[in-house]
Short mmCIF file of N, CA and C in Angstrom, two decimals:
data_model
loop_
_atom_site.label_atom_id
_atom_site.label_comp_id
_atom_site.label_asym_id
_atom_site.label_seq_id
_atom_site.Cartn_x
_atom_site.Cartn_y
_atom_site.Cartn_z
N MET A 233 7.72 -19.70 19.32
CA MET A 233 7.01 -18.69 18.27
C MET A 233 7.34 -17.54 18.23
N GLN A 234 7.23 -16.67 17.15
CA GLN A 234 7.95 -15.26 16.62
C GLN A 234 7.01 -14.53 17.26
N PRO A 235 7.72 -13.50 18.02
CA PRO A 235 7.09 -12.19 18.98
C PRO A 235 5.78 -11.83 17.69
N PRO A 236 5.13 -11.22 18.55
CA PRO A 236 3.79 -10.24 17.73
C PRO A 236 4.51 -9.72 16.51
N LEU A 237 3.27 -9.26 15.89
CA LEU A 237 3.93 -8.03 14.55
C LEU A 237 3.73 -6.46 15.72
N VAL A 238 1.91 -7.02 16.23
CA VAL A 238 1.59 -5.94 17.16
C VAL A 238 0.98 -6.58 18.56
N SER A 239 0.76 -5.45 19.26
CA SER A 239 -0.11 -6.14 20.37
C SER A 239 -0.73 -4.93 20.79
N GLY A 240 -1.54 -5.01 21.67
CA GLY A 240 -2.86 -4.40 22.18
C GLY A 240 -3.71 -4.44 22.98
N THR A 241 -5.18 -4.30 22.87
CA THR A 241 -5.95 -4.46 24.13
C THR A 241 -6.63 -5.31 23.40
N PRO A 242 -6.60 -6.49 24.53
CA PRO A 242 -7.89 -7.37 23.80
C PRO A 242 -9.83 -7.33 23.89
N ALA A 243 -10.26 -7.02 23.10
CA ALA A 243 -11.04 -6.12 22.93
C ALA A 243 -12.62 -7.24 22.61
N SER A 244 -12.06 -8.48 22.11
CA SER A 244 -13.10 -9.45 21.69
C SER A 244 -12.29 -10.66 21.44
N PRO A 245 -13.09 -11.68 22.44
CA PRO A 245 -11.96 -13.16 22.29
C PRO A 245 -12.25 -14.01 20.68
N GLY A 246 -11.19 -14.73 20.77
CA GLY A 246 -11.32 -15.89 20.18
C GLY A 246 -10.18 -15.52 18.86
N ILE A 247 -9.43 -16.75 17.77
CA ILE A 247 -8.77 -16.21 17.17
C ILE A 247 -9.47 -16.35 15.62
N ALA A 248 -8.69 -15.86 14.80
CA ALA A 248 -8.86 -15.67 13.50
C ALA A 248 -7.09 -15.52 12.64
N THR A 249 -7.24 -16.50 11.77
CA THR A 249 -6.77 -16.05 10.70
C THR A 249 -7.29 -15.58 9.34
N GLY A 250 -6.41 -15.18 8.66
CA GLY A 250 -6.95 -14.46 7.13
C GLY A 250 -6.06 -13.52 6.28
N ARG A 251 -6.46 -12.69 5.50
CA ARG A 251 -5.94 -11.99 4.73
C ARG A 251 -5.96 -11.04 5.32
N ALA A 252 -5.09 -9.60 5.94
CA ALA A 252 -5.26 -8.41 6.30
C ALA A 252 -5.68 -7.46 4.86
N ARG A 253 -6.86 -6.84 5.45
CA ARG A 253 -7.55 -5.73 4.43
C ARG A 253 -6.89 -4.46 4.85
N VAL A 254 -5.90 -3.21 4.88
CA VAL A 254 -5.24 -2.40 5.40
C VAL A 254 -6.03 -1.17 4.96
N TYR A 255 -6.86 -0.40 5.68
CA TYR A 255 -7.23 1.14 5.05
C TYR A 255 -6.99 1.83 6.08
N ARG A 256 -6.58 2.91 5.86
CA ARG A 256 -5.79 4.28 6.38
C ARG A 256 -7.23 5.24 6.70
N ASP A 257 -7.59 5.13 5.63
CA ASP A 257 -8.80 6.78 5.01
C ASP A 257 -9.90 5.54 5.11
N ASN A 258 -10.93 6.73 4.70
CA ASN A 258 -11.96 5.95 4.05
C ASN A 258 -12.48 5.25 3.25
N PRO A 259 -12.68 4.01 3.35
CA PRO A 259 -12.62 3.07 2.65
C PRO A 259 -13.50 2.90 0.88
N ALA A 260 -13.71 3.74 1.01
CA ALA A 260 -15.31 4.37 0.29
C ALA A 260 -15.20 3.03 -0.81
N GLY A 261 -16.53 2.03 -1.32
CA GLY A 261 -16.60 1.04 -2.46
C GLY A 261 -15.43 -0.21 -2.41
N ALA A 262 -14.56 0.22 -0.95
CA ALA A 262 -13.98 -1.10 -0.60
C ALA A 262 -15.08 -2.39 0.20
N GLU A 263 -14.83 -3.77 -0.64
CA GLU A 263 -15.27 -4.71 -0.31
C GLU A 263 -14.24 -5.70 0.54
N LEU A 264 -14.64 -6.21 1.71
CA LEU A 264 -14.18 -7.30 2.65
C LEU A 264 -14.16 -8.56 2.13
N ALA A 265 -13.81 -9.65 1.57
CA ALA A 265 -14.07 -11.14 1.50
C ALA A 265 -14.46 -11.60 1.83
N ALA A 266 -15.51 -12.69 2.04
CA ALA A 266 -15.35 -14.19 3.54
C ALA A 266 -13.63 -14.02 3.95
N GLY A 267 -14.01 -14.10 5.00
CA GLY A 267 -12.18 -14.28 6.13
C GLY A 267 -11.32 -13.35 5.59
N ASP A 268 -11.24 -12.26 5.10
CA ASP A 268 -10.36 -10.87 5.18
C ASP A 268 -10.86 -10.11 7.14
N ILE A 269 -9.19 -10.16 7.68
CA ILE A 269 -9.77 -9.81 8.77
C ILE A 269 -9.50 -7.88 7.87
N LEU A 270 -9.82 -6.64 8.47
CA LEU A 270 -9.63 -5.80 9.24
C LEU A 270 -8.51 -4.99 9.74
N VAL A 271 -8.18 -4.19 8.84
CA VAL A 271 -7.41 -4.00 9.62
C VAL A 271 -7.28 -1.81 9.55
N THR A 272 -7.23 -1.41 10.43
CA THR A 272 -7.63 0.21 10.05
C THR A 272 -6.96 1.25 11.51
N VAL A 273 -7.20 3.03 11.36
CA VAL A 273 -7.25 3.24 11.94
C VAL A 273 -7.78 3.45 13.62
N ILE A 274 -9.13 3.25 13.26
CA ILE A 274 -10.62 3.32 13.82
C ILE A 274 -11.90 2.97 12.96
N THR A 275 -12.72 2.51 14.09
CA THR A 275 -13.94 2.44 12.73
C THR A 275 -15.33 3.48 13.59
N ASP A 276 -16.09 3.87 12.47
CA ASP A 276 -17.47 4.56 12.90
C ASP A 276 -18.37 3.81 12.68
N PRO A 277 -19.47 4.24 12.89
CA PRO A 277 -20.57 3.49 12.02
C PRO A 277 -21.07 3.59 10.90
N LEU A 278 -20.99 4.84 10.51
CA LEU A 278 -21.17 5.01 8.90
C LEU A 278 -20.05 4.84 8.16
N THR A 279 -18.66 5.03 7.94
CA THR A 279 -17.84 4.33 6.95
C THR A 279 -17.68 2.90 7.29
N PHE A 280 -17.56 2.18 8.29
CA PHE A 280 -17.31 0.61 8.26
C PHE A 280 -18.71 -0.44 8.54
N ALA A 281 -19.49 0.31 8.66
CA ALA A 281 -20.64 -0.37 8.68
C ALA A 281 -21.04 -1.96 8.10
N ASP A 282 -20.67 -1.71 7.44
CA ASP A 282 -21.14 -2.44 5.58
C ASP A 282 -19.55 -3.74 5.56
N MET A 283 -18.72 -2.78 5.76
CA MET A 283 -17.45 -3.91 5.74
C MET A 283 -17.24 -4.88 7.24
N ILE A 284 -17.67 -4.56 8.42
CA ILE A 284 -17.23 -5.27 9.07
C ILE A 284 -18.40 -6.01 9.24
N GLU A 285 -19.30 -6.67 9.03
CA GLU A 285 -20.53 -7.57 8.75
C GLU A 285 -19.46 -8.48 8.47
N HIS A 286 -18.57 -8.69 7.73
CA HIS A 286 -18.50 -9.75 6.12
C HIS A 286 -16.07 -10.05 7.10
N ALA A 287 -16.13 -9.05 8.40
CA ALA A 287 -14.65 -9.02 8.69
C ALA A 287 -14.09 -10.64 9.49
N ALA A 288 -13.57 -11.34 9.34
CA ALA A 288 -13.53 -12.41 10.04
C ALA A 288 -13.34 -11.68 11.85
N ALA A 289 -11.55 -10.94 11.47
CA ALA A 289 -11.40 -9.77 12.70
C ALA A 289 -11.21 -8.94 12.55
N LEU A 290 -11.04 -7.90 13.65
CA LEU A 290 -10.24 -6.30 14.00
C LEU A 290 -9.42 -6.26 14.06
N VAL A 291 -8.66 -5.32 14.05
CA VAL A 291 -7.51 -4.95 13.92
C VAL A 291 -7.74 -3.03 13.95
N THR A 292 -7.54 -2.82 15.33
CA THR A 292 -7.56 -1.12 15.14
C THR A 292 -6.16 -0.62 15.98
N ASP A 293 -5.71 0.46 14.99
CA ASP A 293 -4.69 1.28 15.87
C ASP A 293 -4.94 1.89 17.47
N ARG A 294 -6.18 2.67 17.23
CA ARG A 294 -6.47 3.36 18.06
C ARG A 294 -7.55 2.87 19.19
N GLY A 295 -8.43 2.97 19.91
CA GLY A 295 -9.96 2.15 20.77
C GLY A 295 -9.25 1.71 22.22
N GLY A 296 -9.81 1.71 22.98
CA GLY A 296 -10.48 0.84 23.91
C GLY A 296 -11.47 0.10 23.70
N LEU A 297 -11.89 -0.54 25.58
CA LEU A 297 -13.05 -1.71 25.14
C LEU A 297 -13.92 -1.14 25.32
N ALA A 298 -14.10 0.47 24.85
CA ALA A 298 -15.63 0.54 25.27
C ALA A 298 -15.91 0.77 23.83
N SER A 299 -14.65 0.89 23.20
CA SER A 299 -14.42 1.43 21.14
C SER A 299 -15.54 0.87 20.51
N HIS A 300 -15.89 1.87 19.69
CA HIS A 300 -17.27 1.29 18.40
C HIS A 300 -16.67 0.12 18.06
N PRO A 301 -15.04 0.03 17.38
CA PRO A 301 -14.85 -1.42 17.24
C PRO A 301 -14.55 -2.44 17.60
N ALA A 302 -14.57 -2.18 19.04
CA ALA A 302 -14.62 -3.11 20.40
C ALA A 302 -16.32 -3.74 20.48
N ILE A 303 -17.03 -2.92 20.62
CA ILE A 303 -18.48 -3.22 21.30
C ILE A 303 -19.09 -4.24 19.44
N LEU A 304 -18.52 -3.39 18.65
CA LEU A 304 -19.39 -4.24 17.55
C LEU A 304 -18.66 -5.88 17.20
N ALA A 305 -17.20 -5.83 17.31
CA ALA A 305 -16.23 -7.41 17.26
C ALA A 305 -17.41 -7.79 17.95
N ARG A 306 -17.69 -7.83 19.75
CA ARG A 306 -18.57 -8.40 20.71
C ARG A 306 -19.61 -8.71 20.17
N GLU A 307 -20.51 -7.57 19.81
CA GLU A 307 -22.00 -8.38 19.18
C GLU A 307 -21.88 -8.98 18.11
N LEU A 308 -20.76 -8.91 17.41
CA LEU A 308 -20.85 -10.05 15.63
C LEU A 308 -19.90 -11.83 16.08
N GLY A 309 -19.65 -11.27 17.76
CA GLY A 309 -18.50 -12.84 18.26
C GLY A 309 -17.51 -13.06 16.69
N ILE A 310 -16.85 -11.79 16.92
CA ILE A 310 -15.33 -11.63 15.94
C ILE A 310 -14.51 -11.15 17.24
N PRO A 311 -13.21 -11.80 17.38
CA PRO A 311 -11.47 -11.75 17.24
C PRO A 311 -11.40 -10.23 16.93
N CYS A 312 -10.91 -9.29 18.50
CA CYS A 312 -10.46 -7.94 18.17
C CYS A 312 -9.43 -7.85 19.13
N VAL A 313 -8.90 -6.53 18.18
CA VAL A 313 -7.41 -6.00 19.43
C VAL A 313 -7.59 -4.81 18.82
N VAL A 314 -7.42 -4.18 19.73
CA VAL A 314 -7.88 -2.41 20.00
C VAL A 314 -6.78 -1.85 20.07
N GLY A 315 -6.13 -0.66 20.12
CA GLY A 315 -5.16 0.02 20.28
C GLY A 315 -3.47 -0.32 20.64
N THR A 316 -3.94 -0.61 19.50
CA THR A 316 -1.98 -1.03 18.98
C THR A 316 -1.25 -0.57 18.26
N ARG A 317 -1.26 0.89 18.09
CA ARG A 317 -1.04 2.28 17.93
C ARG A 317 -0.09 2.23 16.40
N THR A 318 0.33 0.68 15.81
CA THR A 318 1.05 0.75 14.90
C THR A 318 0.65 0.08 13.75
N GLY A 319 -0.28 -0.88 13.97
CA GLY A 319 -1.54 -2.12 13.25
C GLY A 319 -1.13 -1.57 11.51
N THR A 320 -1.43 -0.13 11.75
CA THR A 320 -1.93 0.07 9.87
C THR A 320 -0.51 0.38 9.48
N ASP A 321 1.30 0.38 10.11
CA ASP A 321 2.55 0.79 9.67
C ASP A 321 2.79 -0.70 8.95
N VAL A 322 2.50 -1.85 9.97
CA VAL A 322 3.62 -2.96 10.47
C VAL A 322 2.58 -3.89 9.26
N ILE A 323 1.35 -3.75 10.06
CA ILE A 323 0.92 -4.71 9.16
C ILE A 323 0.42 -4.64 7.53
N THR A 324 0.84 -5.71 6.49
CA THR A 324 0.61 -5.17 5.10
C THR A 324 -0.88 -5.29 4.63
N ASP A 325 -1.05 -5.25 3.68
CA ASP A 325 -2.27 -5.20 2.49
C ASP A 325 -2.25 -6.55 2.31
N GLY A 326 -3.10 -7.83 2.23
CA GLY A 326 -2.73 -8.68 1.43
C GLY A 326 -1.86 -9.89 2.84
N MET A 327 -1.42 -9.53 3.62
CA MET A 327 -0.23 -10.05 4.59
C MET A 327 -1.30 -10.86 4.84
N ARG A 328 -0.69 -12.44 5.10
CA ARG A 328 -1.88 -13.56 6.29
C ARG A 328 -1.09 -12.96 7.72
N ILE A 329 -2.50 -12.90 8.54
CA ILE A 329 -2.38 -12.97 9.49
C ILE A 329 -3.05 -13.65 10.98
N VAL A 330 -2.53 -13.66 11.79
CA VAL A 330 -3.84 -14.42 12.65
C VAL A 330 -3.86 -13.54 14.00
N VAL A 331 -5.06 -13.39 14.42
CA VAL A 331 -5.38 -12.25 15.08
C VAL A 331 -6.23 -13.41 16.70
N ASP A 332 -5.12 -12.42 17.60
CA ASP A 332 -5.52 -13.11 18.94
C ASP A 332 -6.37 -12.26 19.95
N GLY A 333 -7.76 -12.33 19.94
CA GLY A 333 -8.53 -11.43 20.85
C GLY A 333 -8.48 -11.48 22.21
N THR A 334 -7.97 -12.82 22.81
CA THR A 334 -7.91 -13.55 23.38
C THR A 334 -6.48 -12.65 24.42
N ALA A 335 -5.73 -12.59 23.37
CA ALA A 335 -4.39 -12.02 24.18
C ALA A 335 -3.82 -11.03 24.17
N GLY A 336 -4.76 -10.61 23.10
CA GLY A 336 -4.27 -9.44 21.97
C GLY A 336 -3.13 -8.76 21.63
N THR A 337 -2.74 -9.98 20.61
CA THR A 337 -1.67 -10.22 19.97
C THR A 337 -2.06 -10.30 18.22
N VAL A 338 -1.59 -9.53 17.33
CA VAL A 338 -1.21 -10.26 16.26
C VAL A 338 -0.32 -10.60 15.38
N HIS A 339 -0.34 -12.22 15.14
CA HIS A 339 1.38 -12.43 14.28
C HIS A 339 0.94 -12.66 13.45
N ALA A 340 1.95 -12.95 12.32
CA ALA A 340 1.97 -13.08 10.83
C ALA A 340 1.84 -15.04 10.83
N ALA A 341 1.09 -15.02 10.06
CA ALA A 341 0.30 -16.77 9.63
C ALA A 341 1.81 -17.53 9.51
N GLY A 342 1.65 -18.60 10.33
CA GLY A 342 3.09 -19.25 9.79
C GLY A 342 2.55 -20.11 7.89
#
């Protein structure tokens, strides 16, 4: 297997494969399609609330086990990797990725 694109803290278990939607800034007006994976610096309750409900998984540059994205992903039952530091730099918008929320890794989809 290829080395991961990024790794971080495994914050919510499970595996999801989908299209990365990368947002470094406020995603006002942006929407996720079913099966998309949200990749961002960090989430907050106001800016990302509607988007996260449709995400297949979450990947963030910042955060820990008690951060907003980690808690919300666990509540929604979707995989989440937080604290990757470079996810929004390494993962490109539209790239197909595999998020392993149990191992804390993100791979390019084969």
